[in-house]
Structures are given as C-alpha cells and as structure tokens.
mmCIF file of C-alpha atoms in Angstrom:
data_model
loop_
_atom_site.group_PDB
_atom_site.id
_atom_site.type_symbol
_atom_site.label_atom_id
_atom_site.label_comp_id
_atom_site.label_asym_id
_atom_site.label_seq_id
_atom_site.Cartn_x
_atom_site.Cartn_y
_atom_site.Cartn_z
ATOM 1 C CA UNK A 1 0.000 0.000 0.000
ATOM 2 C CA UNK A 2 1.627 3.217 -1.223
ATOM 3 C CA UNK A 3 -0.266 5.520 1.094
ATOM 4 C CA UNK A 4 -1.901 8.736 -0.030
ATOM 5 C CA UNK A 5 -0.319 10.010 -3.225
ATOM 6 C CA UNK A 6 -0.193 13.719 -4.023
ATOM 7 C CA UNK A 7 1.038 15.245 -7.245
ATOM 8 C CA UNK A 8 2.873 17.374 -7.993
ATOM 9 C CA UNK A 9 5.046 17.573 -4.891
ATOM 10 C CA UNK A 10 6.116 21.091 -5.781
ATOM 11 C CA UNK A 11 4.457 23.672 -7.993
ATOM 12 C CA UNK A 12 5.477 27.210 -8.838
ATOM 13 C CA UNK A 13 2.944 29.458 -10.546
ATOM 14 C CA UNK A 14 2.810 33.080 -11.503
ATOM 15 C CA UNK A 15 0.237 35.366 -9.988
ATOM 16 C CA UNK A 16 -3.072 34.989 -11.806
ATOM 17 C CA UNK A 17 -2.396 31.508 -13.150
ATOM 18 C CA UNK A 18 -4.401 28.395 -12.331
ATOM 19 C CA UNK A 19 -3.111 25.549 -10.181
ATOM 20 C CA UNK A 20 -4.575 22.039 -10.010
ATOM 21 C CA UNK A 21 -3.485 19.707 -7.249
ATOM 22 C CA UNK A 22 -4.121 15.963 -7.354
ATOM 23 C CA UNK A 23 -4.721 13.433 -4.628
ATOM 24 C CA UNK A 24 -5.011 9.656 -4.861
ATOM 25 C CA UNK A 25 -6.457 8.215 -1.635
ATOM 26 C CA UNK A 26 -5.563 4.898 -0.082
ATOM 27 C CA UNK A 27 -7.516 2.131 -1.764
ATOM 28 C CA UNK A 28 -10.617 1.231 0.207
ATOM 29 C CA UNK A 29 -10.805 4.490 2.128
ATOM 30 C CA UNK A 30 -14.191 6.157 1.948
ATOM 31 C CA UNK A 31 -13.325 9.793 2.606
ATOM 32 C CA UNK A 32 -10.879 12.386 1.293
ATOM 33 C CA UNK A 33 -9.950 15.537 3.194
ATOM 34 C CA UNK A 34 -8.033 18.625 2.061
ATOM 35 C CA UNK A 35 -6.055 20.832 4.455
ATOM 36 C CA UNK A 36 -3.710 23.785 4.000
ATOM 37 C CA UNK A 37 -0.588 24.343 6.070
ATOM 38 C CA UNK A 38 1.221 27.657 6.473
ATOM 39 C CA UNK A 39 3.588 29.040 9.082
ATOM 40 C CA UNK A 40 1.147 31.799 10.018
ATOM 41 C CA UNK A 41 -2.192 29.923 10.003
ATOM 42 C CA UNK A 42 -1.006 26.426 10.812
ATOM 43 C CA UNK A 43 -3.022 23.439 9.617
ATOM 44 C CA UNK A 44 -6.455 24.474 8.357
ATOM 45 C CA UNK A 45 -9.289 22.293 7.146
ATOM 46 C CA UNK A 46 -10.570 23.128 3.673
ATOM 47 C CA UNK A 47 -13.080 20.525 2.501
ATOM 48 C CA UNK A 48 -13.931 16.831 2.419
ATOM 49 C CA UNK A 49 -15.749 14.158 0.468
ATOM 50 C CA UNK A 50 -17.274 10.905 1.589
ATOM 51 C CA UNK A 51 -18.013 8.212 -0.979
ATOM 52 C CA UNK A 52 -17.224 10.895 -3.587
ATOM 53 C CA UNK A 53 -19.971 13.216 -2.356
ATOM 54 C CA UNK A 54 -19.030 16.685 -1.027
ATOM 55 C CA UNK A 55 -19.838 16.827 2.687
ATOM 56 C CA UNK A 56 -18.281 19.935 4.196
ATOM 57 C CA UNK A 57 -16.546 22.809 2.404
ATOM 58 C CA UNK A 58 -16.712 25.252 5.301
ATOM 59 C CA UNK A 59 -12.952 25.918 5.170
ATOM 60 C CA UNK A 60 -12.753 26.684 1.473
ATOM 61 C CA UNK A 61 -12.196 30.304 0.437
ATOM 62 C CA UNK A 62 -15.407 31.318 -1.305
ATOM 63 C CA UNK A 63 -13.714 32.561 -4.419
ATOM 64 C CA UNK A 64 -11.156 30.916 -6.683
ATOM 65 C CA UNK A 65 -11.001 27.570 -4.807
ATOM 66 C CA UNK A 66 -12.873 24.461 -5.866
ATOM 67 C CA UNK A 67 -12.542 20.735 -5.211
ATOM 68 C CA UNK A 68 -13.902 17.693 -6.924
ATOM 69 C CA UNK A 69 -13.871 13.958 -6.529
ATOM 70 C CA UNK A 70 -14.955 12.496 -9.879
ATOM 71 C CA UNK A 71 -14.203 8.904 -8.882
ATOM 72 C CA UNK A 72 -13.063 6.924 -5.849
ATOM 73 C CA UNK A 73 -9.446 6.941 -6.943
ATOM 74 C CA UNK A 74 -8.715 10.651 -7.062
ATOM 75 C CA UNK A 75 -9.650 14.118 -5.930
ATOM 76 C CA UNK A 76 -8.525 17.497 -7.239
ATOM 77 C CA UNK A 77 -8.176 20.923 -5.673
ATOM 78 C CA UNK A 78 -8.194 23.756 -8.160
ATOM 79 C CA UNK A 79 -7.144 27.313 -7.449
ATOM 80 C CA UNK A 80 -8.008 29.881 -10.095
ATOM 81 C CA UNK A 81 -6.192 33.183 -10.478
ATOM 82 C CA UNK A 82 -3.616 32.257 -7.842
ATOM 83 C CA UNK A 83 -2.393 34.926 -5.470
ATOM 84 C CA UNK A 84 0.816 35.072 -3.378
ATOM 85 C CA UNK A 85 -1.223 34.465 -0.217
ATOM 86 C CA UNK A 86 -2.251 31.067 -1.654
ATOM 87 C CA UNK A 87 1.337 29.882 -1.192
ATOM 88 C CA UNK A 88 1.186 26.972 1.237
ATOM 89 C CA UNK A 89 1.535 23.231 1.570
ATOM 90 C CA UNK A 90 -1.731 21.603 0.545
ATOM 91 C CA UNK A 91 -2.299 18.303 2.295
ATOM 92 C CA UNK A 92 -4.683 15.559 1.320
ATOM 93 C CA UNK A 93 -5.769 12.870 3.768
ATOM 94 C CA UNK A 94 -7.894 9.794 3.276
ATOM 95 C CA UNK A 95 -9.700 7.895 5.950
ATOM 96 C CA UNK A 96 -11.637 4.820 6.806
ATOM 97 C CA UNK A 97 -14.546 5.065 9.176
ATOM 98 C CA UNK A 98 -14.894 3.139 12.417
ATOM 99 C CA UNK A 99 -18.311 3.767 13.912
ATOM 100 C CA UNK A 100 -18.650 7.534 13.866
ATOM 101 C CA UNK A 101 -14.929 8.253 13.740
ATOM 102 C CA UNK A 102 -12.580 8.863 10.810
ATOM 103 C CA UNK A 103 -8.951 7.784 11.082
ATOM 104 C CA UNK A 104 -7.121 10.084 8.712
ATOM 105 C CA UNK A 105 -3.858 9.354 6.943
ATOM 106 C CA UNK A 106 -2.032 12.196 5.243
ATOM 107 C CA UNK A 107 -0.134 12.395 2.018
ATOM 108 C CA UNK A 108 3.208 14.186 1.677
ATOM 109 C CA UNK A 109 1.585 17.399 0.491
ATOM 110 C CA UNK A 110 1.973 19.688 -2.493
ATOM 111 C CA UNK A 111 4.078 22.764 -1.850
ATOM 112 C CA UNK A 112 2.582 25.608 -3.876
ATOM 113 C CA UNK A 113 4.557 28.791 -4.426
ATOM 114 C CA UNK A 114 2.846 31.718 -6.144
ATOM 115 C CA UNK A 115 5.260 34.353 -7.384
ATOM 116 C CA UNK B 1 -10.822 31.921 19.592
ATOM 117 C CA UNK B 2 -8.434 29.097 18.973
ATOM 118 C CA UNK B 3 -10.205 25.798 19.515
ATOM 119 C CA UNK B 4 -7.115 23.684 20.192
ATOM 120 C CA UNK B 5 -4.055 25.017 22.003
ATOM 121 C CA UNK B 6 -0.678 23.391 22.454
ATOM 122 C CA UNK B 7 2.194 24.137 24.792
ATOM 123 C CA UNK B 8 5.053 24.593 24.851
ATOM 124 C CA UNK B 9 5.774 25.896 21.359
ATOM 125 C CA UNK B 10 9.150 24.198 21.515
ATOM 126 C CA UNK B 11 10.724 21.696 23.856
ATOM 127 C CA UNK B 12 14.253 20.358 24.167
ATOM 128 C CA UNK B 13 15.063 17.229 26.140
ATOM 129 C CA UNK B 14 18.066 14.960 26.442
ATOM 130 C CA UNK B 15 18.102 11.459 25.019
ATOM 131 C CA UNK B 16 16.485 9.065 27.480
ATOM 132 C CA UNK B 17 14.350 11.731 29.198
ATOM 133 C CA UNK B 18 10.559 11.952 29.101
ATOM 134 C CA UNK B 19 9.083 14.676 26.914
ATOM 135 C CA UNK B 20 5.667 16.031 27.919
ATOM 136 C CA UNK B 21 3.581 17.874 25.331
ATOM 137 C CA UNK B 22 0.384 19.589 26.392
ATOM 138 C CA UNK B 23 -2.895 20.242 24.615
ATOM 139 C CA UNK B 24 -6.179 21.864 25.626
ATOM 140 C CA UNK B 25 -9.441 22.433 23.799
ATOM 141 C CA UNK B 26 -12.529 24.590 23.958
ATOM 142 C CA UNK B 27 -15.298 22.721 22.173
ATOM 143 C CA UNK B 28 -17.013 20.262 24.499
ATOM 144 C CA UNK B 29 -18.328 18.287 21.513
ATOM 145 C CA UNK B 30 -14.799 17.171 20.632
ATOM 146 C CA UNK B 31 -14.445 13.525 21.548
ATOM 147 C CA UNK B 32 -11.635 12.145 19.415
ATOM 148 C CA UNK B 33 -8.035 13.348 19.793
ATOM 149 C CA UNK B 34 -5.292 12.080 17.485
ATOM 150 C CA UNK B 35 -1.685 13.177 17.763
ATOM 151 C CA UNK B 36 0.349 13.537 14.604
ATOM 152 C CA UNK B 37 4.103 13.618 14.131
ATOM 153 C CA UNK B 38 5.535 15.648 11.274
ATOM 154 C CA UNK B 39 9.074 15.725 9.925
ATOM 155 C CA UNK B 40 10.234 18.552 7.619
ATOM 156 C CA UNK B 41 9.058 18.051 4.060
ATOM 157 C CA UNK B 42 6.608 15.296 4.971
ATOM 158 C CA UNK B 43 2.926 15.106 5.752
ATOM 159 C CA UNK B 44 1.701 14.536 9.317
ATOM 160 C CA UNK B 45 1.811 10.882 10.391
ATOM 161 C CA UNK B 46 -0.716 9.495 12.851
ATOM 162 C CA UNK B 47 1.098 8.608 16.062
ATOM 163 C CA UNK B 48 -1.524 7.721 18.650
ATOM 164 C CA UNK B 49 -5.117 8.695 19.399
ATOM 165 C CA UNK B 50 -7.622 8.635 22.224
ATOM 166 C CA UNK B 51 -11.383 8.902 22.605
ATOM 167 C CA UNK B 52 -12.936 10.950 25.367
ATOM 168 C CA UNK B 53 -14.369 7.835 27.039
ATOM 169 C CA UNK B 54 -10.821 6.891 28.056
ATOM 170 C CA UNK B 55 -8.383 8.682 30.319
ATOM 171 C CA UNK B 56 -5.229 6.982 29.121
ATOM 172 C CA UNK B 57 -3.912 5.384 25.951
ATOM 173 C CA UNK B 58 -0.522 3.776 25.682
ATOM 174 C CA UNK B 59 1.442 2.615 22.653
ATOM 175 C CA UNK B 60 5.034 1.707 23.295
ATOM 176 C CA UNK B 61 6.910 4.817 24.408
ATOM 177 C CA UNK B 62 3.954 7.087 23.677
ATOM 178 C CA UNK B 63 1.149 7.678 26.185
ATOM 179 C CA UNK B 64 -1.800 10.065 26.108
ATOM 180 C CA UNK B 65 -3.304 11.237 29.385
ATOM 181 C CA UNK B 66 -6.768 12.770 29.051
ATOM 182 C CA UNK B 67 -8.740 14.896 31.509
ATOM 183 C CA UNK B 68 -12.242 15.487 30.186
ATOM 184 C CA UNK B 69 -13.328 17.733 33.056
ATOM 185 C CA UNK B 70 -10.478 20.143 32.471
ATOM 186 C CA UNK B 71 -10.484 19.679 28.672
ATOM 187 C CA UNK B 72 -6.801 18.898 28.711
ATOM 188 C CA UNK B 73 -4.612 16.143 27.418
ATOM 189 C CA UNK B 74 -0.921 15.468 27.235
ATOM 190 C CA UNK B 75 1.407 13.271 25.221
ATOM 191 C CA UNK B 76 4.253 11.669 27.124
ATOM 192 C CA UNK B 77 7.210 10.322 25.183
ATOM 193 C CA UNK B 78 9.387 8.182 27.425
ATOM 194 C CA UNK B 79 13.020 7.303 26.706
ATOM 195 C CA UNK B 80 13.149 10.051 24.069
ATOM 196 C CA UNK B 81 15.404 9.383 21.083
ATOM 197 C CA UNK B 82 17.029 11.828 18.638
ATOM 198 C CA UNK B 83 14.809 10.301 15.952
ATOM 199 C CA UNK B 84 11.782 11.612 17.850
ATOM 200 C CA UNK B 85 12.832 15.173 16.981
ATOM 201 C CA UNK B 86 9.861 16.485 15.005
ATOM 202 C CA UNK B 87 6.806 18.707 15.265
ATOM 203 C CA UNK B 88 3.885 17.166 17.144
ATOM 204 C CA UNK B 89 0.324 18.235 16.484
ATOM 205 C CA UNK B 90 -2.649 17.669 18.731
ATOM 206 C CA UNK B 91 -5.926 17.495 16.814
ATOM 207 C CA UNK B 92 -9.575 17.111 17.724
ATOM 208 C CA UNK B 93 -12.844 16.197 16.095
ATOM 209 C CA UNK B 94 -16.428 15.523 17.049
ATOM 210 C CA UNK B 95 -18.552 12.563 16.018
ATOM 211 C CA UNK B 96 -19.857 12.704 12.495
ATOM 212 C CA UNK B 97 -18.042 15.927 11.585
ATOM 213 C CA UNK B 98 -15.015 14.259 10.043
ATOM 214 C CA UNK B 99 -12.775 17.305 9.918
ATOM 215 C CA UNK B 100 -9.869 17.717 12.313
ATOM 216 C CA UNK B 101 -9.063 20.935 14.164
ATOM 217 C CA UNK B 102 -5.340 21.228 14.819
ATOM 218 C CA UNK B 103 -3.264 23.002 17.402
ATOM 219 C CA UNK B 104 -0.224 25.012 16.359
ATOM 220 C CA UNK B 105 2.186 22.211 17.188
ATOM 221 C CA UNK B 106 5.129 21.639 19.520
ATOM 222 C CA UNK B 107 8.612 21.394 18.048
ATOM 223 C CA UNK B 108 10.482 18.699 19.962
ATOM 224 C CA UNK B 109 14.258 18.461 19.874
ATOM 225 C CA UNK B 110 15.964 15.494 21.491
ATOM 226 C CA UNK B 111 19.653 16.021 22.104
ATOM 227 C CA UNK B 112 21.977 13.005 22.129
#
C-alpha cells in the first residue's frame, strides 16, 4: 500500500495563473480531506468528500477555490487566479470510518509557491 | 478563539528523558483526539489517538493522558530518542463531523 499520493510535490505558478493539485487516496478508504498548512495559520481544514460526495466545504475560500472527486481513486483541488497568499503546503488525507470516527492518513503534500 | 491550544511551542530534552507535550481544547463536543508527528518536508503521520471515554492510551513509548473535566490532554514520550525530533500536532474532532481541528504544534528536539 503506497499511502496517499499527491502530485505534484512542488508547484510554482505566476500570480493569476491556475493551479490544479491531485490526490489519490488509499484504496478502500471512503473519505478524502483537504487541508492547507502555512507558518502563520497552521493546519487548516478546507473541505472533504465521503463516498465521492461533497460533505463539508466550510474551510474553502469562497472565491477561486474548488474541489472535486470524480471517482473513488482521485480528488482534485483547483485554485483559479492564484495569489501570493495562496502559497502553502496543501495536504490531502484519506480515511476509513470506524463507527462515527474517521482515522485520517495524510499524504506528503503539495508545496505551492505563487510568485 | 483558537479551539485547540498546544504548549510549549518548543521543547528540548536529552536522550532518554521523558518529553511532555500539552494540549487543551474549547469545544465540548470534541471527543476524538489524534496526535500527529511531522518531519520537515513530509505530511503529518498518525502517532496515537484517544477517545474521550478513556483517560489513558498507551502505545510503546507514547502515552496520552486525558482529563475530560479540564479539557486537557498530554502526550508523554518516554526514553526520548534523537529520531523523535519532530513537530507534534494535537488534533480534535467531534462525532460525524469528520474534519480535524489542529493546534499550532510543539517542536520537539531530542539532544543526544
């Protein structure tokens, strides 16, 4: 089992460009979570899917950010018109559910730098 | 208001000593508390977790002590090793919400 796979590991974009980040969850896991990590804000929840359905996007910036999970094997996070403040490590986690609890396993992250 | 707080921000111990990392929370609906270990350039790795129905969880050198009344918990790392040097995050979630709320982390350095 390769764990959660995130691609690319590093991405540099110019201000105003689009960035698409990919996540492949652990096979058999039912949920995918996206988080953002910065020095200033720490680890912040963005959004998550369960059985491919969007469940909670309360952490997503209302503009420019969107996430999808078109099939059980991958999820994408898209940032339109990137801004320097979007620079962060974007972490994807997948989980299996035990009762009412999710045990989340994180990928290595995608380090996004917006110049 | 920060929902999950960790202290200290950084901690240095000698090899073989016990490191104690503290965490407190505000939301009384939180009932699941995982601790994650993160090395530079890597994603957080699940280390150990506890549910609020328990007051202690042990896994090898790692032990969580939980005080529901005071909304506090701590991670004890006994016989600390230089390889334990990392950032440790306390997180919390409530039933059926899925998402984790993280503290700001404690940077642990273990000197040989």
